[in-house]
GROMACS .gro file of C-alpha atoms in nm:
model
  310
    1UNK     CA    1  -1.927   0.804   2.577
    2UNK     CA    2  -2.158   0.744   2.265
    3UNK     CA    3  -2.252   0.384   2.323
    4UNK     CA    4  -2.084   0.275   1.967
    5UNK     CA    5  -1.730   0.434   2.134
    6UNK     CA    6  -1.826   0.288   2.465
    7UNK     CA    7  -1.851  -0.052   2.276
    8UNK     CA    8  -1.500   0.009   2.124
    9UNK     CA    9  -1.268   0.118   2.367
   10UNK     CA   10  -1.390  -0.189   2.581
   11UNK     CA   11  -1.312  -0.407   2.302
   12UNK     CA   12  -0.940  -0.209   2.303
   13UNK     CA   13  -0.895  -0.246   2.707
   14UNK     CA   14  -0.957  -0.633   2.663
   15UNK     CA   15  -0.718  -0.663   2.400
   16UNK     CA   16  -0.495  -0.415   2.504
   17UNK     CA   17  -0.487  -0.577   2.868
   18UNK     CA   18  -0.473  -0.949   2.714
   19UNK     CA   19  -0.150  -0.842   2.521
   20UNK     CA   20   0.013  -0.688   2.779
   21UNK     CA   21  -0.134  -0.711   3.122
   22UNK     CA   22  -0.058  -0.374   3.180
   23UNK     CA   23  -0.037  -0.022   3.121
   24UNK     CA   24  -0.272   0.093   2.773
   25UNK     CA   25  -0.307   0.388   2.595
   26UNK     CA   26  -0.548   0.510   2.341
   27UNK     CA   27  -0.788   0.735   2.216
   28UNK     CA   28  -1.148   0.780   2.194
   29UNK     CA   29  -1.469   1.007   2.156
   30UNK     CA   30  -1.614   1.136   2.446
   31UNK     CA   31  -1.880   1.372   2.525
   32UNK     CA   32  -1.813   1.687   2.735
   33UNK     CA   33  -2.046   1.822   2.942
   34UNK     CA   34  -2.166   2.074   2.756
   35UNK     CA   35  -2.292   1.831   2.510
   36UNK     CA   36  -1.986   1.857   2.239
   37UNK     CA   37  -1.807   1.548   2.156
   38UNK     CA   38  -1.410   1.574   2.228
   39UNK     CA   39  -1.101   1.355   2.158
   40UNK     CA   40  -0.898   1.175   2.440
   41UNK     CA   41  -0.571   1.006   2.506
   42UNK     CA   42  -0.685   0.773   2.779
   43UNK     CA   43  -0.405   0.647   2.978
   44UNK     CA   44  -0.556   0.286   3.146
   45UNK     CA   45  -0.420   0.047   3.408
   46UNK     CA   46  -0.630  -0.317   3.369
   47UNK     CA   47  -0.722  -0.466   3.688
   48UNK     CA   48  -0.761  -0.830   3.806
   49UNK     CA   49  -0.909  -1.044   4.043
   50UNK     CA   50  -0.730  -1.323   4.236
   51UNK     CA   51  -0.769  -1.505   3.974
   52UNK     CA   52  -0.619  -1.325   3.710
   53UNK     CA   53  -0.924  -1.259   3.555
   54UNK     CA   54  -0.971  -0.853   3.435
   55UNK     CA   55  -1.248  -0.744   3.639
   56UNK     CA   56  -1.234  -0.361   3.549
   57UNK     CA   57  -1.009  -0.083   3.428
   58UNK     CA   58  -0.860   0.247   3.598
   59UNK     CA   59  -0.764   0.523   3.415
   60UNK     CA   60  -0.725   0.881   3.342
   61UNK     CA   61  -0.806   1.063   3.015
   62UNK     CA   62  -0.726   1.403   2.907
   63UNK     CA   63  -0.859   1.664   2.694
   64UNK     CA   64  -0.642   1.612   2.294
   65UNK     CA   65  -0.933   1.769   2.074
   66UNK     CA   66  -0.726   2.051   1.990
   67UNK     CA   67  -0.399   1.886   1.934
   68UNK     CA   68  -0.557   1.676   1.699
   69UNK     CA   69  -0.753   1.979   1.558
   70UNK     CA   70  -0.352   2.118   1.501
   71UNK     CA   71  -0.253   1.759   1.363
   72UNK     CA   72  -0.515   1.755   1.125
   73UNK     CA   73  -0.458   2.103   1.001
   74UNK     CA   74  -0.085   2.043   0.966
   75UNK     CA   75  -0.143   1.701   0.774
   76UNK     CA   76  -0.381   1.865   0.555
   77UNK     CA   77  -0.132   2.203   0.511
   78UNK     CA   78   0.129   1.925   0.409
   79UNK     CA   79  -0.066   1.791   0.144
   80UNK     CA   80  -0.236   2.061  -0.040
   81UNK     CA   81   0.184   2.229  -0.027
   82UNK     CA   82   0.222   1.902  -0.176
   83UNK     CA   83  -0.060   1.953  -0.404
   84UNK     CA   84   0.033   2.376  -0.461
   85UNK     CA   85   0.426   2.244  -0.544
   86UNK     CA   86   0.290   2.016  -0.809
   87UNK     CA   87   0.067   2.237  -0.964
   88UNK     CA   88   0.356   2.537  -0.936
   89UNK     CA   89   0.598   2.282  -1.155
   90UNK     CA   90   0.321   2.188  -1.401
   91UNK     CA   91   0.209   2.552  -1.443
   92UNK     CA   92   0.585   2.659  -1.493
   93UNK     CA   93   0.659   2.378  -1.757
   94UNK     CA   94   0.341   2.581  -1.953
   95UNK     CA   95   0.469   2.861  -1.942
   96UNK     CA   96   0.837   2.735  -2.092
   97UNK     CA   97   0.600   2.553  -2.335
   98UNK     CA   98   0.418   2.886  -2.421
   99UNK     CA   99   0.732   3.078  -2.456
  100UNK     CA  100   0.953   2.815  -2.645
  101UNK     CA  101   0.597   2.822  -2.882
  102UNK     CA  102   0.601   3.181  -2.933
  103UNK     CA  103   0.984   3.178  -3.029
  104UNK     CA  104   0.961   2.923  -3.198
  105UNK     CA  105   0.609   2.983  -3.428
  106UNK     CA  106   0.641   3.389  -3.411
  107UNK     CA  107   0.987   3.551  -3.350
  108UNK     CA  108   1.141   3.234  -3.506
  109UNK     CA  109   0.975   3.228  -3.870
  110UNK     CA  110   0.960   3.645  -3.885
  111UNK     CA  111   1.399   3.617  -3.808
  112UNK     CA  112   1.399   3.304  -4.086
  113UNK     CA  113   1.220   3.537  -4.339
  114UNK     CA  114   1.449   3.802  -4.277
  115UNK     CA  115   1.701   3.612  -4.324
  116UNK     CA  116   1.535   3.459  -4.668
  117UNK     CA  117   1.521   3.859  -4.768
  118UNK     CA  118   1.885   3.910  -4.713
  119UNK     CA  119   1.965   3.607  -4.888
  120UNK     CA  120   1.793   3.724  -5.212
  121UNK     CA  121   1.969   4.052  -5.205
  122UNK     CA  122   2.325   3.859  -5.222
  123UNK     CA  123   2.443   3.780  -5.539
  124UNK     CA  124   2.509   3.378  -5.420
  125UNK     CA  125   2.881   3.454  -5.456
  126UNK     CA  126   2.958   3.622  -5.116
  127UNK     CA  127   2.925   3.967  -5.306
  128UNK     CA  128   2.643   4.171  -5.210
  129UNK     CA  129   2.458   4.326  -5.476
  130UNK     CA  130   2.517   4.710  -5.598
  131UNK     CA  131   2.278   4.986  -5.401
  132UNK     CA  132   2.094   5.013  -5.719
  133UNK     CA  133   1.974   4.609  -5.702
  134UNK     CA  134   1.809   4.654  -5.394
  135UNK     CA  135   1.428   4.761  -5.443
  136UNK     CA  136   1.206   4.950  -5.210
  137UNK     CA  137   0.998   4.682  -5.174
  138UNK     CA  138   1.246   4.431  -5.060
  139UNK     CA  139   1.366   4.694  -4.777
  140UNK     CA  140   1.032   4.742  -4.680
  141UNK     CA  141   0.952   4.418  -4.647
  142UNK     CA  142   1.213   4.329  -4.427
  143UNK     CA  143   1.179   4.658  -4.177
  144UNK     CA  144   0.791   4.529  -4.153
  145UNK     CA  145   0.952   4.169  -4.013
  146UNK     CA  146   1.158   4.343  -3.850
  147UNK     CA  147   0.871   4.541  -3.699
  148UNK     CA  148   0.670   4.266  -3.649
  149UNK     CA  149   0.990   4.040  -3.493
  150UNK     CA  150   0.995   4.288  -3.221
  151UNK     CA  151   0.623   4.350  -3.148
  152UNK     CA  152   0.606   3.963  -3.100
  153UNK     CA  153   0.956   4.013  -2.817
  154UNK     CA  154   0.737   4.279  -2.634
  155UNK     CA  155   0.421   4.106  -2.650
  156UNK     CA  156   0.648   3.787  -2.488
  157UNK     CA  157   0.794   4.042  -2.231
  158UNK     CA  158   0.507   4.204  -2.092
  159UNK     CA  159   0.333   3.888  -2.068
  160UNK     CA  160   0.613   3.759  -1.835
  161UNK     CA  161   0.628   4.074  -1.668
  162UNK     CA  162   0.484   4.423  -1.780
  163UNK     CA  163   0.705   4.660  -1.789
  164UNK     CA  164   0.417   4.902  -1.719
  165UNK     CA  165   0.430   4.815  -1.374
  166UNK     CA  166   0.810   4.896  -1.259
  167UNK     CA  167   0.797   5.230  -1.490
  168UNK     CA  168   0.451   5.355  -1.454
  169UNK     CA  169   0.306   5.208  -1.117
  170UNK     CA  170   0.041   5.011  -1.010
  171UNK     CA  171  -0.221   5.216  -1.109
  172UNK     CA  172  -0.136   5.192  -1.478
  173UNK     CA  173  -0.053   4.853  -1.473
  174UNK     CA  174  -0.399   4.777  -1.348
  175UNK     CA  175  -0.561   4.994  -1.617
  176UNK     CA  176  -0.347   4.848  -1.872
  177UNK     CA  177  -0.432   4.485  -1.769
  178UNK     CA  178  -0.806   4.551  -1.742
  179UNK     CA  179  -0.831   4.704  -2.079
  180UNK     CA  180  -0.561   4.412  -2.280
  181UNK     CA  181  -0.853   4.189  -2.095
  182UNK     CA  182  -1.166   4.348  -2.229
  183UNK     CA  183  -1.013   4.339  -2.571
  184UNK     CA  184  -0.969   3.986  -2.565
  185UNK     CA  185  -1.247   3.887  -2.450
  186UNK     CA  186  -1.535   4.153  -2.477
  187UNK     CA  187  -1.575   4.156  -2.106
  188UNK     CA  188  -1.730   4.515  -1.999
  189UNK     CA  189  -1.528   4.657  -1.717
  190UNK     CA  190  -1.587   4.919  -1.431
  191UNK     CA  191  -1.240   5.035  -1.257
  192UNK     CA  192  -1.185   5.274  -0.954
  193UNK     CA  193  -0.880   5.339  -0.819
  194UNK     CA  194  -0.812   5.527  -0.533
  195UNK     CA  195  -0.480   5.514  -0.332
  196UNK     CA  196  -0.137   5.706  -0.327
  197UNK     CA  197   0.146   5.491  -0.496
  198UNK     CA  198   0.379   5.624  -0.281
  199UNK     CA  199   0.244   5.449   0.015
  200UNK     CA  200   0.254   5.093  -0.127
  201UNK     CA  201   0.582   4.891  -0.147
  202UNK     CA  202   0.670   4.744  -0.468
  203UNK     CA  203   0.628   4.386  -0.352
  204UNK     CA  204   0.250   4.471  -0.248
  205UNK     CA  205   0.231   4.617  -0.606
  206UNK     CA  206   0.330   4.265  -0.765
  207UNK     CA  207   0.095   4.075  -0.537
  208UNK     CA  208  -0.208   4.269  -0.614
  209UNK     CA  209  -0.160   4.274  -0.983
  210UNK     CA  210  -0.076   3.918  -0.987
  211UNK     CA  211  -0.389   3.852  -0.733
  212UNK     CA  212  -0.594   4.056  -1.030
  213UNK     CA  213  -0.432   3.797  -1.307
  214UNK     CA  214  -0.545   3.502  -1.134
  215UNK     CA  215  -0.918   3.644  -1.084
  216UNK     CA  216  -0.983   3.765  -1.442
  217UNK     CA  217  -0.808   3.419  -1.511
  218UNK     CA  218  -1.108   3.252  -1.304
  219UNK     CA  219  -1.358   3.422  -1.436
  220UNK     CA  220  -1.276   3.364  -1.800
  221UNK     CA  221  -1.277   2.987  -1.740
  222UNK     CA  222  -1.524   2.977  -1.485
  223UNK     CA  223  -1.762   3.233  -1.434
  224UNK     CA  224  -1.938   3.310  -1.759
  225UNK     CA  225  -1.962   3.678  -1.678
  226UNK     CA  226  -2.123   3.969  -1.859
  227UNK     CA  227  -1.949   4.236  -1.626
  228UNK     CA  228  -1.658   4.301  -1.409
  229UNK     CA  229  -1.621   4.560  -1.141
  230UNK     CA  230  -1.281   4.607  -1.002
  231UNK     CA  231  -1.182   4.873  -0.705
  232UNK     CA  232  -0.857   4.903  -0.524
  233UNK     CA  233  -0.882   5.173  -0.247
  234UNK     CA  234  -0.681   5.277   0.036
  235UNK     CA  235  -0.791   5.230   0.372
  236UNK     CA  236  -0.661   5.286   0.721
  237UNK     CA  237  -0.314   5.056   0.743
  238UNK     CA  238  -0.437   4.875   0.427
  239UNK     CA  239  -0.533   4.830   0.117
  240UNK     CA  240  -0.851   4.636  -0.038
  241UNK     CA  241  -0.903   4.489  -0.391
  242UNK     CA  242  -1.208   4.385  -0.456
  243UNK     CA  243  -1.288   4.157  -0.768
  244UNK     CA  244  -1.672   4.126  -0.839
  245UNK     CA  245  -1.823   3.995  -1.147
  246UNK     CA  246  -2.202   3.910  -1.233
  247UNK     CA  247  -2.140   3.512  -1.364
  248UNK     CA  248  -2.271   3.159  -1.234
  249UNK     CA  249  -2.093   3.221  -0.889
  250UNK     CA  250  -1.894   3.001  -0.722
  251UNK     CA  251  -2.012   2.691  -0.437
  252UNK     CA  252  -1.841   2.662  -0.076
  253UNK     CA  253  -1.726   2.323  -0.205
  254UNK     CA  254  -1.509   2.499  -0.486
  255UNK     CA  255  -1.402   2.805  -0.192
  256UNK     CA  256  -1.278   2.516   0.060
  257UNK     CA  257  -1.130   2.263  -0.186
  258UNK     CA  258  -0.778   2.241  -0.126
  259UNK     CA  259  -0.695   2.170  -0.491
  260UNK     CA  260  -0.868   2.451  -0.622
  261UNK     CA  261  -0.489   2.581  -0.693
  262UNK     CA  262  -0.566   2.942  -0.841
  263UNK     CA  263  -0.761   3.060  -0.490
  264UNK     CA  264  -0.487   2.837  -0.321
  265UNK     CA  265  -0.230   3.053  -0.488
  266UNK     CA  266  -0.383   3.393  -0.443
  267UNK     CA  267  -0.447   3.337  -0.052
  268UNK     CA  268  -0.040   3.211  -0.056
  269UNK     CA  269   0.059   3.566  -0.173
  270UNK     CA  270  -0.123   3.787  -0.024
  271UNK     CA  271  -0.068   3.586   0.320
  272UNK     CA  272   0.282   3.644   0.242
  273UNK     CA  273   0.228   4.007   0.293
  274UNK     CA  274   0.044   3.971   0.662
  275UNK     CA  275  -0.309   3.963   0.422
  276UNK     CA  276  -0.579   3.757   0.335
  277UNK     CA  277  -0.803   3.712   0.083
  278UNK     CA  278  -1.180   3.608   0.104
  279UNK     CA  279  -1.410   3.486  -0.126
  280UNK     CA  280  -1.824   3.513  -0.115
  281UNK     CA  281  -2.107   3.536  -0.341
  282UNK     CA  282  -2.146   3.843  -0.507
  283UNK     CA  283  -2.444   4.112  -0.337
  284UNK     CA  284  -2.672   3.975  -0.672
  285UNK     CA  285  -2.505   3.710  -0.843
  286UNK     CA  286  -2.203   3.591  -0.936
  287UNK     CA  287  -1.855   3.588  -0.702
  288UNK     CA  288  -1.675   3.832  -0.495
  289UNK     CA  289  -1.318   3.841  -0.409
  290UNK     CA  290  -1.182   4.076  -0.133
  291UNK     CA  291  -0.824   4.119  -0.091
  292UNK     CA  292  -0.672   4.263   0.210
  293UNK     CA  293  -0.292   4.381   0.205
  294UNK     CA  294  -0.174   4.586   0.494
  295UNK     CA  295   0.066   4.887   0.450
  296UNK     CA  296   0.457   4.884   0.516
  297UNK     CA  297   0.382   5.070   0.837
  298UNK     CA  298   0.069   4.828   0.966
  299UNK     CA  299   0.331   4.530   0.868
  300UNK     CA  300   0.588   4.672   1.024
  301UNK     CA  301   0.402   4.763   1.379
  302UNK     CA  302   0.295   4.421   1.324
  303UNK     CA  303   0.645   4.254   1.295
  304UNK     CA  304   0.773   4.450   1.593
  305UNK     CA  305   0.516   4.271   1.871
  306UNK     CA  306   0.556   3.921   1.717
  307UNK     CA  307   0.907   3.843   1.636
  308UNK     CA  308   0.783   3.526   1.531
  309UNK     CA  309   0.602   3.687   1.230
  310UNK     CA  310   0.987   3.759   1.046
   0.00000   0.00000   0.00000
């Protein structure tokens, strides 16, 4: 043992036997002999002299490093669910915020000017006014509300969903996205595509557009980037995204933290889907992300030798 552990479990057997005068159990550090420190559950029977005094201890300890390695993993997995539920909740509630804003402030005020249009046509009596009263530019006025009304219901629509992506594919959905982003923000953009639509099920085609969301979402709040190179290719049994973009980069701290919800979030999905999702440096500067989604057919050869997989 490392004398300071040495020093401590004795303290433990004394107490241990003083309490009970039998049987202990506990754990401590020990040091394999290959040189690695290890964890044990040490299972210790005190014993005495004719006087009743503890002259030593027996005992047996066994190997628990990796059961505590599992422990520690699954006490840490609780928390940052924990952490990923709370952060789901609070990033839903934004999005009903954002919503109830936009029909509210938008679709709400065009539909109450409409409505201010029609009023002025009536005659305040219940009697709409002759053809003749109504001008052209009263009409006009209201079809460009009206226009406008349901610009601002698509615009609220395909930010929930785009409808791109159920009629057109994946492909377009990605070109789409990357473009409504480089508008916004001035970001310059590289995009390759290379796969056959017809090989990826529609679930992997949400995952890997919503993956995309998350890391132009990143980068606009984190990475300060100039340029943004995106390519989604086929490979054998898979398919790989990969997200790369020239900014500040990102630390191991900020890769590892558990609270760090968005990477959190993106590793959830695409782990959902048998993949994974890893994230490095870029090759110059700035970050890399590399997402990995198998096929149906890799997933399903996959599901067929584990059954615990389902």
């Amino acid at each position: 043992m490392p004398p300071e552990e040495a020093t401590r479990v004795k303290k433990v057997v004394l107490e241990l036997s003083a309490e009970r005068k039998g049987h202990v159990l506990f754990e401590s550090v020990q040091i394999h002999k290959n040189g690695t420190l290890i964890t044990t559950e040490t299972s210790s029977v005190p014993v005495y002299d004719d006087s009743g005094k503890l002259k030593s201890a027996r005992g047996i300890a066994r190997d628990i490093t990796n059961r505590k390695r599992i422990e520690n993993e699954l006490l840490a997995s609780r928390t940052q669910l924990r952490d990923l539920t709370a952060y789901l909740q609070s990033v839903r509630e934004d999005e009903r915020k954002y919503i109830a804003r936009e029909l509210h402030d938008e679709l709400g005020q065009k539909l109450t000017a409409v409505k201010i249009e029609l009023t002025r046509m009536n005659d305040g009596g219940g009697k709409s006014r002759s053809p003749k009263i109504l001008n052209a530019g009263s009409i006009s006025s209201i079809l460009h509300l009206v226009d406008a009304a349901m610009e601002t219901t698509r615009k609220i629509v395909s930010d929930l969903r785009p409808a791109v992506l159920d009629e057109l594919g994946l492909e377009a959905a990605l070109e789409w996205q990357v473009q409504e982003f480089e508008k916004r923000t001035g970001i310059a953009f590289d995009l390759e595509i290379d796969f056959n639509e017809n090989h990826v099920p529609q679930e992997a085609k949400i995952t890997l557009f919503r993956i995309l969301q998350e890391c132009l979402t990143n980068i606009i709040r984190h990475a300060n980037a100039k340029h943004i190179n995106v390519v989604l290719e086929e490979e054998p049994e898979k398919l790989v995204l990969v997200v790369e973009d020239d900014g500040q980069g990102i630390s191991d701290e900020e890769i590892e933290n558990p609270r760090s919800f968005g990477i959190v979030g993106m590793r959830e999905r695409a782990l959902l889907l048998g993949g994974f999702v890893s994230i490095d440096r870029g090759a110059t500067a700035g970050t890399k992300i590399v997402v990995e989604i198998p096929t149906s057919q890799s997933r399903r050869d996959l599901n067929d030798k584990d059954p615990n997989s389902r």
